[in-house]
Coordinates of C-alpha atoms in Angstrom, one line a residue:
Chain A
X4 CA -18.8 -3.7 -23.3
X5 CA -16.3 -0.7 -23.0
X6 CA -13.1 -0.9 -24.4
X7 CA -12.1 1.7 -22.4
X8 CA -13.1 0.6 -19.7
X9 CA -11.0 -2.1 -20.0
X10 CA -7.8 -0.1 -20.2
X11 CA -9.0 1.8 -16.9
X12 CA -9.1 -1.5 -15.4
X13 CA -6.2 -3.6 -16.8
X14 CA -4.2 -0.1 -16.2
X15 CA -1.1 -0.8 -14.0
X16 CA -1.7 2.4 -12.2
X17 CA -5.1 1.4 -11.2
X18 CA -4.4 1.6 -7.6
X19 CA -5.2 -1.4 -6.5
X20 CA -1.7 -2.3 -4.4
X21 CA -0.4 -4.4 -7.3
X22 CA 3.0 -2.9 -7.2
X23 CA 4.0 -3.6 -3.7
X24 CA 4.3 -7.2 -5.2
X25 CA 6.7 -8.9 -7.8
X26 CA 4.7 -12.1 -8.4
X27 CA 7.5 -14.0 -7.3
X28 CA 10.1 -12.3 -9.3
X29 CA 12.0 -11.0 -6.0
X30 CA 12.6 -14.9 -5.0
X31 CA 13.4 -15.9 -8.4
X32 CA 16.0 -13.6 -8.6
X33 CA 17.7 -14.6 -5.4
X34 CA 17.4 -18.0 -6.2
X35 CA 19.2 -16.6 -9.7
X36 CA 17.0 -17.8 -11.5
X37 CA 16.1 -15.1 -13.3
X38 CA 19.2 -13.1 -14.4
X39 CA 18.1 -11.3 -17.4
X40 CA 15.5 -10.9 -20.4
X41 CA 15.9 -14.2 -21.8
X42 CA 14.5 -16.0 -17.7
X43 CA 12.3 -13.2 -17.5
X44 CA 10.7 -14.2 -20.6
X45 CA 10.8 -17.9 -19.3
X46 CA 9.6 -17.0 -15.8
X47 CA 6.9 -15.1 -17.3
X48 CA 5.6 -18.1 -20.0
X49 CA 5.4 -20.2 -16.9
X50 CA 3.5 -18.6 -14.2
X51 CA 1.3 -17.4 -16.8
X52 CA 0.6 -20.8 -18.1
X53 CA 0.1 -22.0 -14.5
X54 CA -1.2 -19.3 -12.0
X55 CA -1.8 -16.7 -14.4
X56 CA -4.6 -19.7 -16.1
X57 CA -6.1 -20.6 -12.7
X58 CA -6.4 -16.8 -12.0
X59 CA -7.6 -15.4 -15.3
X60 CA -10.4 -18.4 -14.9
X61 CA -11.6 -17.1 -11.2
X62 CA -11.7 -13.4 -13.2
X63 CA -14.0 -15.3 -16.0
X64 CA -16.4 -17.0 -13.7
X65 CA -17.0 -14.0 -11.2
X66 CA -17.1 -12.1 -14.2
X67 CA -19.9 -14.9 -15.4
X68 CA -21.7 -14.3 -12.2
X69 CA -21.0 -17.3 -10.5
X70 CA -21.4 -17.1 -6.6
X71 CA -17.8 -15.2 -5.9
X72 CA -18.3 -16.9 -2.1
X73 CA -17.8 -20.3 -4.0
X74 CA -14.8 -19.1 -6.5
X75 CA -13.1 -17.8 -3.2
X76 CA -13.1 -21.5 -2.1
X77 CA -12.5 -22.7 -5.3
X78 CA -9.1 -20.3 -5.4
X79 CA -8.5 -21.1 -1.6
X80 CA -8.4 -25.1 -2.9
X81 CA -6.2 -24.2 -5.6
X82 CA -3.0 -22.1 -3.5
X83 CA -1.4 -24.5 -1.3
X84 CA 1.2 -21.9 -0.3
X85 CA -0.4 -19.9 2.8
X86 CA 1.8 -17.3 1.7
X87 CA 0.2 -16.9 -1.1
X88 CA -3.0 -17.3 0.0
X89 CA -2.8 -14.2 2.6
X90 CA -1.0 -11.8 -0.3
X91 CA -4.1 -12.8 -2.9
X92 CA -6.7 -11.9 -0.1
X93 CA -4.4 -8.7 0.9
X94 CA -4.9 -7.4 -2.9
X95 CA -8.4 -9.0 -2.9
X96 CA -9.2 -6.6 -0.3
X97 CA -7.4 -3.6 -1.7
X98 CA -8.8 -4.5 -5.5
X99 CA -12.5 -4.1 -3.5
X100 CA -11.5 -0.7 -2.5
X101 CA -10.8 0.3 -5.5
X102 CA -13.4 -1.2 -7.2
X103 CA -15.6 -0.1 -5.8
X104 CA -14.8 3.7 -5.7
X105 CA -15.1 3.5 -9.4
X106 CA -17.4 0.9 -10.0
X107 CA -20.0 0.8 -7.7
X108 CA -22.1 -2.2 -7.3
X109 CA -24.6 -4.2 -4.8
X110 CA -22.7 -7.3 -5.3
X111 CA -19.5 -5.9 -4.7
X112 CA -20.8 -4.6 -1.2
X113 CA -21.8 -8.2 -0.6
X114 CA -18.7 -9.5 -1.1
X115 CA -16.9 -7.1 1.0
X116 CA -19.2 -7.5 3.5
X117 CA -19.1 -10.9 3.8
X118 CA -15.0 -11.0 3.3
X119 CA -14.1 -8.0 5.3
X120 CA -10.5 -8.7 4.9
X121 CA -10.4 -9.7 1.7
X122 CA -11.4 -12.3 -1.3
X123 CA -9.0 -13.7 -3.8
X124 CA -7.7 -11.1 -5.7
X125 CA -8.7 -13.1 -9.4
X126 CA -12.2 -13.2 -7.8
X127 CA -12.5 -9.5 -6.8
X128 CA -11.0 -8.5 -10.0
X129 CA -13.8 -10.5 -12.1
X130 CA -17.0 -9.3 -10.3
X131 CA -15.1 -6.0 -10.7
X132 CA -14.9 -6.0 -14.1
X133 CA -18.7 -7.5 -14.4
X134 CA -19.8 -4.1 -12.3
X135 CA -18.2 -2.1 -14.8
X136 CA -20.2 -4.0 -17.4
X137 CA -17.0 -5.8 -18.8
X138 CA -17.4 -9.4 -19.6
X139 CA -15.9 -12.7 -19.0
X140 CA -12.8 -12.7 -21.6
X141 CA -12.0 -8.6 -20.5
X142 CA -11.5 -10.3 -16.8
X143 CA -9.7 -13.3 -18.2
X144 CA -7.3 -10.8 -20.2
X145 CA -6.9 -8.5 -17.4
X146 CA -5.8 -11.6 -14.8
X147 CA -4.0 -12.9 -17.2
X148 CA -1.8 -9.6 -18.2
X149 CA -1.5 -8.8 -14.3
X150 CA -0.1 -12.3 -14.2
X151 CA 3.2 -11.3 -16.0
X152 CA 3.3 -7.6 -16.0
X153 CA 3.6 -7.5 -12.2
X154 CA 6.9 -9.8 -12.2
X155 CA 8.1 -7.9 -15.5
X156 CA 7.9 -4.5 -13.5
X157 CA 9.4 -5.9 -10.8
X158 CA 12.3 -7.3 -12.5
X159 CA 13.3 -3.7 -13.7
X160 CA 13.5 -2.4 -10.5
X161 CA 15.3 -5.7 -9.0
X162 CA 17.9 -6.5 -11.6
X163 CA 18.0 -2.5 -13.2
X164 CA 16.7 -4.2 -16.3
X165 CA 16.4 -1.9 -19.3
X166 CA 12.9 -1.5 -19.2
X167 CA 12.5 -1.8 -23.1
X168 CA 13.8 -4.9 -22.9
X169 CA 11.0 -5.9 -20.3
X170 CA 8.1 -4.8 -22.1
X171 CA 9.8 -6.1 -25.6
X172 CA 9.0 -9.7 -23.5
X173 CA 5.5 -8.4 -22.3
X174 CA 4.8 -8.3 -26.0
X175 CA 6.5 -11.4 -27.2
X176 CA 4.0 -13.1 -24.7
X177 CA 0.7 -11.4 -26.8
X178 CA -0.3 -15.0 -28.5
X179 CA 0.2 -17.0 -25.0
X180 CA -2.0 -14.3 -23.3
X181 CA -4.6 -14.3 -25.9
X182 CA -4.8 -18.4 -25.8
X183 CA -5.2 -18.1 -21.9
X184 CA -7.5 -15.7 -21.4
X185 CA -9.6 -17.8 -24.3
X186 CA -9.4 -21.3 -22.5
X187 CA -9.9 -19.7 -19.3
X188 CA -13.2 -18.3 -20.3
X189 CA -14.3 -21.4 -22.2
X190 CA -13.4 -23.4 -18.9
X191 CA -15.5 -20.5 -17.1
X192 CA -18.7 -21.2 -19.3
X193 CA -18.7 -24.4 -18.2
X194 CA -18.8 -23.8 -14.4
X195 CA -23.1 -23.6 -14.6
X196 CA -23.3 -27.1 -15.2
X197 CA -19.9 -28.8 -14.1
X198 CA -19.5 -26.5 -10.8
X199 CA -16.1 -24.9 -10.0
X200 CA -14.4 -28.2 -10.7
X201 CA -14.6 -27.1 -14.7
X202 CA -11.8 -24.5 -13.6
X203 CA -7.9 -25.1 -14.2
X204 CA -5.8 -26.0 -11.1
X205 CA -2.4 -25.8 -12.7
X206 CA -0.2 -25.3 -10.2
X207 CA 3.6 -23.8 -10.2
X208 CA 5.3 -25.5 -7.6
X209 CA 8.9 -23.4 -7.6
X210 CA 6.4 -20.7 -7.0
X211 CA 4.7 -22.3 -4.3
X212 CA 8.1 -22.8 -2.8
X213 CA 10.1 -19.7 -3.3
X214 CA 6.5 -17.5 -2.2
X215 CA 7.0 -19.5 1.5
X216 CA 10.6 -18.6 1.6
X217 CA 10.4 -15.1 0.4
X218 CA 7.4 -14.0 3.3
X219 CA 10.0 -15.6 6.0
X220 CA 12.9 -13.3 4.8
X221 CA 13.8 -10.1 7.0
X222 CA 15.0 -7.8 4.3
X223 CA 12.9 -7.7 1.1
X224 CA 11.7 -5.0 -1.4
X225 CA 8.5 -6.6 -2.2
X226 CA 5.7 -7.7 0.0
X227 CA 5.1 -11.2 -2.3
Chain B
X23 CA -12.5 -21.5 7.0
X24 CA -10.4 -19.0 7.6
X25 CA -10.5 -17.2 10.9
X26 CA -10.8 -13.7 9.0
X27 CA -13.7 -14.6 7.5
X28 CA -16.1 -13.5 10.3
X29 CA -18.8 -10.8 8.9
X30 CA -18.9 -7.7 9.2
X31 CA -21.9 -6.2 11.3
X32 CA -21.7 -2.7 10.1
X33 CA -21.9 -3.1 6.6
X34 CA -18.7 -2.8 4.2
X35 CA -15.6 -0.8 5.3
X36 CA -14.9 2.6 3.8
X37 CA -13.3 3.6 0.5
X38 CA -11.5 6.4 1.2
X39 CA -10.7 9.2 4.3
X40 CA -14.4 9.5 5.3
X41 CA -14.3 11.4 8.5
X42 CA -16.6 8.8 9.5
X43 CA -16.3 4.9 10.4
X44 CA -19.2 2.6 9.2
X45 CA -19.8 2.3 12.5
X46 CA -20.8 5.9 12.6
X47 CA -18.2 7.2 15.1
X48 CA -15.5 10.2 13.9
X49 CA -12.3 8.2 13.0
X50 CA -9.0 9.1 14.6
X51 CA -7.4 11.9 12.8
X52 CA -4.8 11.1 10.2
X53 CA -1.2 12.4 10.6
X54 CA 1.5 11.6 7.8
X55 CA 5.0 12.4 8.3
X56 CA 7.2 12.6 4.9
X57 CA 10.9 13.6 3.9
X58 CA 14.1 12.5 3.0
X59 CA 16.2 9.7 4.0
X60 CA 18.2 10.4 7.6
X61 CA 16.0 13.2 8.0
X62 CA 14.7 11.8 11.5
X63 CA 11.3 11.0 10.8
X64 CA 11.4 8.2 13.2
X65 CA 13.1 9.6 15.9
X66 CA 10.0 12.4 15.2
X67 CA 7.9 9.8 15.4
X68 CA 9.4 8.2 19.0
X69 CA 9.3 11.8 20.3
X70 CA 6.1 12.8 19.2
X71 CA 4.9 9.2 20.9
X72 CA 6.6 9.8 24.3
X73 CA 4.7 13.5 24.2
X74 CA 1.4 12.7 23.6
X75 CA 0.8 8.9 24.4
X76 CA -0.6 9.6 28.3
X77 CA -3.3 12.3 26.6
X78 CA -4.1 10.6 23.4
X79 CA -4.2 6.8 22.2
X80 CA -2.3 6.9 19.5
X81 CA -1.2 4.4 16.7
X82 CA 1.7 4.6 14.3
X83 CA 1.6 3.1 10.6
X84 CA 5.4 2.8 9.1
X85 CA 6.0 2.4 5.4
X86 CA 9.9 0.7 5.4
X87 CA 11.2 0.8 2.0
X88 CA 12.6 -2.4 2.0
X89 CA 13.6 -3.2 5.8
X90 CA 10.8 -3.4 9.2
X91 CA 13.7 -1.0 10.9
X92 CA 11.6 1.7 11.0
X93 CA 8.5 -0.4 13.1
X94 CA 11.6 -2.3 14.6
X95 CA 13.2 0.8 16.0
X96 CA 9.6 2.2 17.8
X97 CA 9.6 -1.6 19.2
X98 CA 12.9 -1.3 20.8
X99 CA 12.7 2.5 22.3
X100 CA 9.1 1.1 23.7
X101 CA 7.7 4.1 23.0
X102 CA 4.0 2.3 22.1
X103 CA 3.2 -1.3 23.0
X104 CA 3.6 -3.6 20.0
X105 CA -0.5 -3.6 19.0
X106 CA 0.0 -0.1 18.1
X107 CA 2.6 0.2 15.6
X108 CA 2.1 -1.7 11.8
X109 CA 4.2 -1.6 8.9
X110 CA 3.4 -1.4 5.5
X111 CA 5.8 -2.9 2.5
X112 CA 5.9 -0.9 -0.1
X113 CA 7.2 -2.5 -3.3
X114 CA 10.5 -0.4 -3.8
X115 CA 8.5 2.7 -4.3
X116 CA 7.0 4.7 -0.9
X117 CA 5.8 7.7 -2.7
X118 CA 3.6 5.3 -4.6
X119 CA 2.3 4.1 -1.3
X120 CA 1.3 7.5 0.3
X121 CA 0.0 9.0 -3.1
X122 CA -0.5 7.3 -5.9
X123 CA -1.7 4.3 -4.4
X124 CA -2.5 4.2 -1.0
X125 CA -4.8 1.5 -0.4
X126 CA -2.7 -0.2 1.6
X127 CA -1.8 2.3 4.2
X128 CA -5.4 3.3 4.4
X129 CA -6.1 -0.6 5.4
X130 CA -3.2 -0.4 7.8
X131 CA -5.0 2.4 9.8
X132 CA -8.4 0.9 9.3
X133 CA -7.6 -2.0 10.9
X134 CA -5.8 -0.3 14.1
X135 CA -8.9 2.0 14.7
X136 CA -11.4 -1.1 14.1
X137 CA -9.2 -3.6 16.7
X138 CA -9.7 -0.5 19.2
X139 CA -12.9 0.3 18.5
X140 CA -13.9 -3.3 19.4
X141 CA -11.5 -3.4 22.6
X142 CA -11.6 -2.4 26.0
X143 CA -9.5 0.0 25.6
X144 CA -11.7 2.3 23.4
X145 CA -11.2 4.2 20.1
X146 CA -7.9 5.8 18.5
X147 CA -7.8 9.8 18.7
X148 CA -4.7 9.7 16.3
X149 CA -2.6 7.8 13.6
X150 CA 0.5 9.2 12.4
X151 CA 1.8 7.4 9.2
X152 CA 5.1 7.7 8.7
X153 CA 6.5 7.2 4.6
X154 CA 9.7 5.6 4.1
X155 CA 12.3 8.0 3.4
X156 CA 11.9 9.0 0.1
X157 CA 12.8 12.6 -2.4
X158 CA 11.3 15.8 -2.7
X159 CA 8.7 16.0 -4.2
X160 CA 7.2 12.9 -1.7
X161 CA 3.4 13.8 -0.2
X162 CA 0.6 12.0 1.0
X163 CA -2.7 11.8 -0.7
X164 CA -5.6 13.6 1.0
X165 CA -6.9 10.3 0.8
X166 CA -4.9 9.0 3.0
X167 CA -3.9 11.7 6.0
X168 CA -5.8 14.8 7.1
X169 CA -2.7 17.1 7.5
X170 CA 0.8 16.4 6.7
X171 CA 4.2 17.4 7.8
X172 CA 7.5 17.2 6.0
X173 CA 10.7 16.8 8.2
X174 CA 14.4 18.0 6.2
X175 CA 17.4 18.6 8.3
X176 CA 20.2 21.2 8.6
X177 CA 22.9 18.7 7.6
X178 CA 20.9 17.5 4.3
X179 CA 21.9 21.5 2.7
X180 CA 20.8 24.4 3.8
X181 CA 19.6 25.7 0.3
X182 CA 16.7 22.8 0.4
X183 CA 14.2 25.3 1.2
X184 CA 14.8 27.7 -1.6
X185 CA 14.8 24.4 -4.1
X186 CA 11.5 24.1 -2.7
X187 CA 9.1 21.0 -4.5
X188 CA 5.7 20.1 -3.4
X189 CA 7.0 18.7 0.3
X190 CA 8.8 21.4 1.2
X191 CA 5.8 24.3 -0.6
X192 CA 2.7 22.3 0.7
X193 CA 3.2 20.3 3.4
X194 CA 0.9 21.4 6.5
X195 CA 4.2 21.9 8.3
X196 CA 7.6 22.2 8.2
X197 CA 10.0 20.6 10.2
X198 CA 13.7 21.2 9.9
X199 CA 15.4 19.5 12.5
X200 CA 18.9 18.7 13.9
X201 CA 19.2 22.4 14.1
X202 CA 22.5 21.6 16.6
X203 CA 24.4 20.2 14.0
X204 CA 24.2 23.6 12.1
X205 CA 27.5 24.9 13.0
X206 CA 29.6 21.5 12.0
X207 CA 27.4 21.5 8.6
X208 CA 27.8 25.6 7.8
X209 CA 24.1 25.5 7.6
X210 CA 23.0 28.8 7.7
X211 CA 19.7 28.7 10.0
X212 CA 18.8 32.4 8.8
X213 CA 18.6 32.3 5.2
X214 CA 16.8 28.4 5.6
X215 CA 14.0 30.2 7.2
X216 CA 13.8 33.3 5.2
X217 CA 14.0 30.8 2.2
X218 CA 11.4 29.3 3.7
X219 CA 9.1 32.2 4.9
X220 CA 9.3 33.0 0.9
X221 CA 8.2 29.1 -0.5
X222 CA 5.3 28.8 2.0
X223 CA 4.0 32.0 2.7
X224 CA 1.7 31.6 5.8
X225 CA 2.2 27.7 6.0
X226 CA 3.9 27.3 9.5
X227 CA 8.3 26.3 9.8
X228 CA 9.6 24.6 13.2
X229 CA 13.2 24.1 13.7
X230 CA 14.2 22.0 16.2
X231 CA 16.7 19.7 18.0
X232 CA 15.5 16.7 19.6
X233 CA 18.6 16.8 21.9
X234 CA 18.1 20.1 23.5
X235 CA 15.4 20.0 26.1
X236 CA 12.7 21.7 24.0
X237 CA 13.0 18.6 22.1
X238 CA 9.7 18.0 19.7
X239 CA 7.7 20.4 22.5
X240 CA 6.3 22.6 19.2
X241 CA 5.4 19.8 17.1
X242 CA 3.5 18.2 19.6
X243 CA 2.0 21.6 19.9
X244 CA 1.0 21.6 16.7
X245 CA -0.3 18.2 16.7
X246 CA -2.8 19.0 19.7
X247 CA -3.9 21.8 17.9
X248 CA -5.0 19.9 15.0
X249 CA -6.7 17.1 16.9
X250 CA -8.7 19.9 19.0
X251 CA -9.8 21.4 15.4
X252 CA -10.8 17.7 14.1
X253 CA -12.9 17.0 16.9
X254 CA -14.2 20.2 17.1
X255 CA -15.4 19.8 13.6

């Protein structure tokens, strides 16, 4: 593998739509529950731990090869909010663009063929990385950063966060994301003989809840 | 399953501005329409609609910055039917949306040209994208439009052309409008278009007012001329 092309890929500017979203920041912050640092840190551990597992697992198995058809079911099953659903197939599909602009591949054109308006995004991103030769830990790591860094950015521009103080957290969370993206490839290796039940399906529920409230709002910076 | 999940029969969709859809028809020619806030991009927009609508089919693509007011307002003044205006969020940041990152506008008017490829109706000849209001140096990715034009107004300072920045130097054209509210403002009308003569060389300036009765007569010139040269092409 590339290390490079890891960083072109787990690049925030890679411009794949990411930061029309806030990961749930935006509703979390009108709930005021996240007023600072210190619940930005908090807000980050969890959805990391949660959706940013499940995600960074999808990225791992795609990555693996596994049938990205199947994984899209397998992510489907694991986002009861429809809200969320329709952003993760909305970046999905804008991840495929991307994707394959820079790295070209027959399976890629498959998958877009065969989910014109979009696959999960975590499942996209995975057979991305695996058609630019990256393997199943560089997807896991790259879900798994997006997971947090999205919300983090967010933050800055909803609560005019010093931005140090964002990234200081970004970095605090280094061990969690390196446990993460390990367990969510081990739990990826298994998927050959267990099927995509070997996955996580942690689920966030204040997540869940705030996404459905957030997509029904009239006024709102971000789209998720 | 999901209702969106129906396959494709012509093969993957495009990456970028190809001039041509997958289904091997010329695409509808790409229009963006940038500037500042208040600058009446919108009410451009509405203009432009009620000028061209009965010789082209047009669609619209708006890029609200954190509102639908922009979609909302071409709802109310009716100047298209609902199926042909879609907005695109933009994450607190619509330069990123027209430049940096502008997959999701280029979905936006993929998926009004594909819904009229496949109806009656028959195929788009034009999308104008609209960006939220946004600063100077705001412009739209080749990627995304085929020509670009950025709207300031009289009442925004008349010095903005000699401050120049890349909307005002490279934009396809120039619109500076509200030109009636020049004497209330002391805008000087003069020394904006000699200012502007000098940032833009041969790149074409159209004042206007939408309330006199010429109205947005010489963009919509402009506008025809460029969808003669694209399908001419």
């Amino acid at each position: 593998m590339s290390r490079a092309t890891l960083l072109v890929l787990a690049d925030g500017r890679f411009p794949a739509g990411g930061h029309a979203h806030s990961g749930g920041a935006e509703a979390a912050v009108a709930a005021g529950r996240v007023t600072g640092a210190a619940d930005l840190a908090e807000f980050c551990r969890g959805r990391l731990h949660t959706s940013g597992l499940v995600a960074a697992a999808l990225a791992a198995a795609a990555a693996l090869g596994t049938d990205p058809l199947q994984l899209d079911e397998a992510a489907d099953a694991r986002t009861p909010s429809a809200a969320l659903r329709t952003a993760a197939r909305k970046l999905g599909r804008q991840m495929m663009r991307a994707a394959r602009a820079t790295w070209p591949s027959a399976e890629l054109d498959a998958l877009a063929s065969a989910r014109p308006r979009g696959a999960h995004q975590p499942v996209v991103l995975g057979l991305a990385a695996r058609s630019a030769g990256l393997g199943p830990e560089d997807a896991a790591y790259v879900a798994a950063y997006e997971s947090v860094s999205g919300p983090a950015t967010a933050v800055v521009r909803l609560l005019s966060l010093d931005p140090f103080d964002a990234t200081a957290v970004l970095a605090r969370l280094a061990p969690d994301l390196d446990r993460v993206a390990a367990d969510a490839a081990e739990c990826a290796r298994r998927v050959p003989e267990e099927g995509v039940d070997a996955l996580p399906a942690s689920s966030a529920p204040l997540l869940d809840i705030g996404a459905e409230a957030h997509a029904a709002w009239a006024v709102r910076l971000f789209a998720s | 399953m999901h209702l969106d999940h129906s396959h494709a029969s012509d093969g993957p969709a495009a990456l970028s501005a190809d001039a041509v859809r997958p289904d091997g028809r010329r695409r509808a020619l790409r229009i963006g329409l940038g500037g500042p806030v208040g600058s009446g991009k919108t009410a451009t927009v509405a203009a432009l609609c009620r000028a061209l609508r009965d010789e082209l089919s047009l669609a619209v693509v708006t890029n609200d910055i954190y509102t639908r007011e922009d979609a909302a307002f071409l709802l109310r003044e009716a100047v298209l039917p609902p199926e042909r205006i879609m907005a695109v969020e933009t994450g607190a940041c619509p330069h990123t949306a027209i430049r940096d990152d502008i997959s999701a506008n280029l979905e936006a008017v993929e998926d009004l040209e594909t819904v009229f490829a496949h109806e009656g109706v028959g195929p788009l000849d034009l999308v104008l994208v609209e960006s939220g209001g946004d600063n100077l140096t705001a412009t739209f990715s080749r990627g995304l439009v085929d020509a670009q034009l950025f709207v300031i107004d009289v009442a925004g300072g008349d010095d903005i052309p000699r401050k120049g920045g890349p909307g005002v130097t490279t934009a396809d054209l120039l619109v500076v409008n509200k030109t009636d509210l020049a004497p209330y403002v002391g805008s000087d009308l003069q020394r904006m278009a000699r200012d502007a003569k000098e940032q833009r060389a041969e790149l074409p300036v159209v004042f206007q007012s939408l309330r006199s009765p010429a109205g947005v007569s010489e963009v919509a010139a402009w506008v025809r001329e460029r969808h003669a040269a694209w399908t001419a092409a």
